[in-house]
Amino acid sequence: MPIITFTSDFGDRDWFVAAVKGQILKVNPKATVIDVTHNIVPHDVRSAAFVVHSTHADFPPATVHLVVVDPGVGSTRKPIIVQSENYLFVGPDNGVFSYVLTDTSRVFAINITGEVSATFHARDIFAPTAGILSRGDEPPTLGTLISDYIRFSFPDVTTRGKAVHGEIIYIDHFGNLITNIPTATAIASVRIAKQHIAVKECYAEGRHGELIVVKGSTGFYEIAANMASAKSVLHASTGMHIVAAVA
Amino acid sequence: MPIITFTSDFGDRDWFVAAVKGQILKVNPKATVIDVTHNIVPHDVRSAAFVVHSTHADFPPATVHLVVVDPGVGSTRKPIIVQSENYLFVGPDNGVFSYVLTDTSRVFAINITGEVSATFHARDIFAPTAGILSRGDEPPTLGTLISDYIRFSFPDVTTRGKAVHGEIIYIDHFGNLITNIPTATAIASVRIAKQHIAVKECYAEGRHGELIVVKGSTGFYEIAANMASAKSVLHASTGMHIVAAVA
Amino acid sequence: MPIITFTSDFGDRDWFVAAVKGQILKVNPKATVIDVTHNIVPHDVRSAAFVVHSTHADFPPATVHLVVVDPGVGSTRKPIIVQSENYLFVGPDNGVFSYVLTDTSRVFAINITGEVSATFHARDIFAPTAGILSRGDEPPTLGTLISDYIRFSFPDVTTRGKAVHGEIIYIDHFGNLITNIPTATAIASVRIAKQHIAVKECYAEGRHGELIVVKGSTGFYEIAANMASAKSVLHASTGMHIVAAVA
């Protein structure tokens, strides 16, 4: 069955997500739409980019990833299709695909046909596009190859001697703080907000409420608090500076 | 594949939504159930009516729309099926289908068979009914035609000279204020809470945080704030009076 | 179509739920995954056990129930499969299946193959296991029969003369307080926090905001407030003591 994932900042109070799914099903009744999340903080393109990066490869090849965090809806920003080795991505050209684009990806500006609203391109442009792609139609039939798309950089880590400087790039539902330091780097501890936190194997190795660092499931170190929220304990937010000590 | 949409005020913390889906799948294993929202404010029948109105036509013909916002569960209020030109609707007879009923719609009171709880008709009555309808069974095999169903009016706009008087009828997740003034009416600005707000083409035409009026995707004007919440800026709530100036 | 339900404390802000679904679909592209809830209070194993108990039988036989509330992820706690008469259950061995285990259930410790993270067994172990079981594979091909699994007791009611002593075991989205007193016991009223509350047939029998007791849909009495939240009115929490008067 053709699979379409759907990530947005639409929330879960209104009919917006359902409207998109209905329009997909009108185009491809066989599509299965899997929600990633609709609770991206409104207009937070960088978090959406990280979410897409973190989960797109959990899905079978040929999955279409629909991502709509789109503060520029109705303006001149382009609706685009990204064609990578294993997946297709559909959404606005605002950098939301920055972390999944590779040098071999091809980007297409979607040719707009028919009438569209000024405020709901997810329903009027992106949903039909995702539906058609999920039927197996090729991107060139839907858009025009472009090279001037928007792509921002993943936050870099810098190493100075034994110190690896990084930052908090995402905070999850449990209050775990995801850093940009790859788990391939051997580190012994992390310093944040004047606290030194040791690396452990798993959450349960910490005492109740103890701050620990663990290897996260997306390939980056995470700061956690066993059975508690590291975000609350540290009053943390994304962008906070951290320093890890090389092991 | 037969499609059933599901709208409720059941929230997303308990098992209620899943229980309904399980009972649907027992009756029709081929049904695809699409959530509209389960975060209607508890017992807010008018908001549910607007949500159903706004998205039902996004789905393919023959879709069954299951809507359960039902403060009268277990009382004498009737469970009903509404058969309109393209769709079937299932839910309580409390006005929730007021905005999708047309003069050619037929309304059936569901014949109750088997044992039902006093508190969970969504699971015990509405889910099996929706499942059976999604298999193609006709409403008269499940219920009895009635004419004394509940239907309330859509809030009217009134025009006096150059002034169109209306109100806020729904506030979405982004804090956009949806009015009852149709986008077919040419207006230049809206006055609300002593502020005059100009009509723009899209959200991004406003400065950061600026209040604007745009043509909404459901056919009504919306008051929005670019990259911000108009609800917060204006301390708005549904029912608030607005006056638009005819263009 | 093979059905898998999914209950967790993963919340709805991140990609965790989608990652699990993607990995299921990699193993069994025909599986339909139905969310029960992902808003179990983080690490609240007892609430998860009650949710699974309350809704597992709403689904067709052979449904696989995946339940991941797992504070011990990465520790020595076992990942398990529970095979009961009509259903299969997959999750951590921490008591989460206590209320659905029967004397004829068989429990298997999952044989771990391949590489797994220390923090996301739902994706790395439980999802593939659920996917394989949903294809019809038998539990013994995936795990080893064990008898030393964790099982805690359902909170008991005790009867002294005309008084049935019980407690609040779950509070739902509407603020209804679910007790552990079975609806098969005939009672006339419930005392909680010095208030006496009468048993009624349905919510609508109470006046606006009035506290009432009704027979709940899962087979236990519930304390409710018509059109309001009994939780707020009574400042209630789970574990609160109640005394019912036998009718």
Short mmCIF file of N, CA, C and O in Angstrom, two decimals, chain C residues 154-201:
data_model
loop_
_atom_site.label_atom_id
_atom_site.label_comp_id
_atom_site.label_asym_id
_atom_site.label_seq_id
_atom_site.Cartn_x
_atom_site.Cartn_y
_atom_site.Cartn_z
N PHE C 154 -5.33 -5.98 40.68
CA PHE C 154 -6.33 -4.93 40.53
C PHE C 154 -6.75 -4.48 41.93
O PHE C 154 -6.92 -5.31 42.81
N PRO C 155 -6.88 -3.16 42.16
CA PRO C 155 -7.24 -2.70 43.51
C PRO C 155 -8.55 -3.34 43.97
O PRO C 155 -9.57 -3.27 43.27
N ASP C 156 -8.55 -3.94 45.15
CA ASP C 156 -9.70 -4.68 45.67
C ASP C 156 -10.73 -3.76 46.31
O ASP C 156 -10.37 -2.75 46.91
N VAL C 157 -12.00 -4.15 46.22
CA VAL C 157 -13.03 -3.51 47.04
C VAL C 157 -13.26 -4.42 48.25
O VAL C 157 -13.11 -5.63 48.16
N THR C 158 -13.60 -3.82 49.38
CA THR C 158 -13.90 -4.61 50.58
C THR C 158 -15.26 -4.18 51.10
O THR C 158 -15.59 -2.98 51.14
N THR C 159 -16.08 -5.16 51.45
CA THR C 159 -17.43 -4.88 51.93
C THR C 159 -17.51 -5.14 53.44
O THR C 159 -17.09 -6.18 53.92
N ARG C 160 -18.00 -4.12 54.17
CA ARG C 160 -18.22 -4.26 55.62
C ARG C 160 -19.66 -3.86 55.90
O ARG C 160 -19.98 -2.67 55.91
N GLY C 161 -20.53 -4.85 56.12
CA GLY C 161 -21.95 -4.56 56.32
C GLY C 161 -22.53 -3.95 55.06
O GLY C 161 -22.43 -4.54 53.97
N LYS C 162 -23.09 -2.75 55.18
CA LYS C 162 -23.73 -2.08 54.04
C LYS C 162 -22.74 -1.19 53.28
O LYS C 162 -23.14 -0.47 52.36
N ALA C 163 -21.47 -1.16 53.72
CA ALA C 163 -20.50 -0.23 53.14
C ALA C 163 -19.50 -0.97 52.24
O ALA C 163 -18.90 -1.96 52.67
N VAL C 164 -19.37 -0.48 51.00
CA VAL C 164 -18.38 -1.03 50.08
C VAL C 164 -17.24 -0.02 49.95
O VAL C 164 -17.45 1.11 49.47
N HIS C 165 -16.06 -0.41 50.39
CA HIS C 165 -14.91 0.50 50.34
C HIS C 165 -14.13 0.29 49.06
O HIS C 165 -13.77 -0.85 48.71
N GLY C 166 -13.88 1.37 48.37
CA GLY C 166 -13.14 1.27 47.12
C GLY C 166 -12.26 2.49 46.91
O GLY C 166 -11.98 3.23 47.86
N GLU C 167 -11.88 2.73 45.65
CA GLU C 167 -11.04 3.89 45.37
C GLU C 167 -11.23 4.36 43.94
O GLU C 167 -11.84 3.67 43.11
N ILE C 168 -10.71 5.55 43.65
CA ILE C 168 -10.69 6.07 42.28
C ILE C 168 -9.50 5.44 41.57
O ILE C 168 -8.37 5.56 42.06
N ILE C 169 -9.76 4.77 40.43
CA ILE C 169 -8.63 4.11 39.76
C ILE C 169 -8.21 4.79 38.46
O ILE C 169 -7.12 4.56 37.96
N TYR C 170 -9.05 5.66 37.92
CA TYR C 170 -8.70 6.32 36.65
C TYR C 170 -9.58 7.56 36.52
O TYR C 170 -10.74 7.56 36.90
N ILE C 171 -9.00 8.62 35.98
CA ILE C 171 -9.76 9.86 35.72
C ILE C 171 -9.67 10.16 34.24
O ILE C 171 -8.57 10.23 33.69
N ASP C 172 -10.83 10.32 33.59
CA ASP C 172 -10.79 10.48 32.14
C ASP C 172 -10.76 11.96 31.73
O ASP C 172 -10.79 12.86 32.56
N HIS C 173 -10.69 12.16 30.41
CA HIS C 173 -10.62 13.48 29.77
C HIS C 173 -11.73 14.43 30.20
O HIS C 173 -11.54 15.64 30.27
N PHE C 174 -12.93 13.88 30.48
CA PHE C 174 -14.06 14.72 30.87
C PHE C 174 -14.04 15.05 32.36
O PHE C 174 -14.88 15.79 32.85
N GLY C 175 -13.06 14.45 33.08
CA GLY C 175 -13.03 14.63 34.53
C GLY C 175 -13.91 13.64 35.27
O GLY C 175 -14.16 13.80 36.46
N ASN C 176 -14.40 12.61 34.58
CA ASN C 176 -15.16 11.54 35.23
C ASN C 176 -14.20 10.69 36.06
O ASN C 176 -13.09 10.38 35.62
N LEU C 177 -14.63 10.31 37.27
CA LEU C 177 -13.79 9.51 38.17
C LEU C 177 -14.24 8.05 38.12
O LEU C 177 -15.35 7.72 38.58
N ILE C 178 -13.41 7.19 37.58
CA ILE C 178 -13.76 5.78 37.48
C ILE C 178 -13.32 5.07 38.75
O ILE C 178 -12.18 5.20 39.19
N THR C 179 -14.27 4.36 39.38
CA THR C 179 -14.00 3.66 40.62
C THR C 179 -13.70 2.18 40.32
O THR C 179 -13.85 1.72 39.19
N ASN C 180 -13.32 1.44 41.35
CA ASN C 180 -13.11 0.00 41.20
C ASN C 180 -14.31 -0.81 41.68
O ASN C 180 -14.21 -2.02 41.87
N ILE C 181 -15.48 -0.15 41.84
CA ILE C 181 -16.69 -0.87 42.26
C ILE C 181 -17.46 -1.32 41.02
O ILE C 181 -17.92 -0.50 40.23
N PRO C 182 -17.60 -2.64 40.84
CA PRO C 182 -18.26 -3.16 39.64
C PRO C 182 -19.73 -2.78 39.59
O PRO C 182 -20.40 -2.72 40.64
N THR C 183 -20.22 -2.52 38.40
CA THR C 183 -21.63 -2.14 38.23
C THR C 183 -22.56 -3.30 38.56
O THR C 183 -23.76 -3.10 38.72
N ALA C 184 -22.02 -4.51 38.71
CA ALA C 184 -22.83 -5.66 39.11
C ALA C 184 -23.24 -5.55 40.58
O ALA C 184 -24.21 -6.19 41.01
N THR C 185 -22.54 -4.73 41.36
CA THR C 185 -22.91 -4.49 42.76
C THR C 185 -23.99 -3.41 42.80
O THR C 185 -23.78 -2.32 42.27
N ALA C 186 -25.13 -3.71 43.43
CA ALA C 186 -26.21 -2.71 43.49
C ALA C 186 -25.91 -1.71 44.60
O ALA C 186 -25.87 -2.08 45.78
N ILE C 187 -25.69 -0.46 44.23
CA ILE C 187 -25.42 0.57 45.24
C ILE C 187 -26.38 1.74 45.05
O ILE C 187 -26.95 1.93 43.96
N ALA C 188 -26.58 2.51 46.11
CA ALA C 188 -27.53 3.63 46.07
C ALA C 188 -26.82 4.97 46.02
O ALA C 188 -27.34 5.94 45.48
N SER C 189 -25.62 5.01 46.60
CA SER C 189 -24.90 6.28 46.65
C SER C 189 -23.43 6.03 46.93
O SER C 189 -23.03 4.92 47.29
N VAL C 190 -22.64 7.07 46.75
CA VAL C 190 -21.20 6.99 47.02
C VAL C 190 -20.81 8.19 47.88
O VAL C 190 -21.29 9.31 47.65
N ARG C 191 -19.97 7.94 48.88
CA ARG C 191 -19.43 9.03 49.69
C ARG C 191 -17.96 9.23 49.32
O ARG C 191 -17.19 8.28 49.27
N ILE C 192 -17.62 10.48 49.01
CA ILE C 192 -16.23 10.83 48.68
C ILE C 192 -16.00 12.25 49.17
O ILE C 192 -16.87 13.12 48.98
N ALA C 193 -14.89 12.47 49.83
CA ALA C 193 -14.55 13.82 50.32
C ALA C 193 -15.73 14.46 51.05
O ALA C 193 -16.08 15.61 50.80
N LYS C 194 -16.36 13.68 51.92
CA LYS C 194 -17.47 14.15 52.78
C LYS C 194 -18.75 14.48 52.02
O LYS C 194 -19.70 15.01 52.60
N GLN C 195 -18.80 14.19 50.71
CA GLN C 195 -20.04 14.42 49.96
C GLN C 195 -20.74 13.09 49.71
O GLN C 195 -20.10 12.08 49.45
N HIS C 196 -22.09 13.12 49.76
CA HIS C 196 -22.87 11.94 49.39
C HIS C 196 -23.44 12.17 48.00
O HIS C 196 -24.11 13.19 47.76
N ILE C 197 -23.22 11.23 47.12
CA ILE C 197 -23.59 11.41 45.72
C ILE C 197 -24.50 10.26 45.29
O ILE C 197 -24.16 9.09 45.49
N ALA C 198 -25.66 10.60 44.71
CA ALA C 198 -26.66 9.58 44.37
C ALA C 198 -26.39 8.95 43.01
O ALA C 198 -25.84 9.59 42.10
N VAL C 199 -26.80 7.71 42.86
CA VAL C 199 -26.68 6.99 41.59
C VAL C 199 -27.82 7.42 40.66
O VAL C 199 -28.97 7.50 41.07
N LYS C 200 -27.47 7.74 39.40
CA LYS C 200 -28.46 8.11 38.39
C LYS C 200 -28.28 7.22 37.15
O LYS C 200 -27.27 6.53 37.02
N GLU C 201 -29.25 7.31 36.23
CA GLU C 201 -29.19 6.46 35.04
C GLU C 201 -28.22 6.99 33.98
O GLU C 201 -27.58 6.23 33.28
#
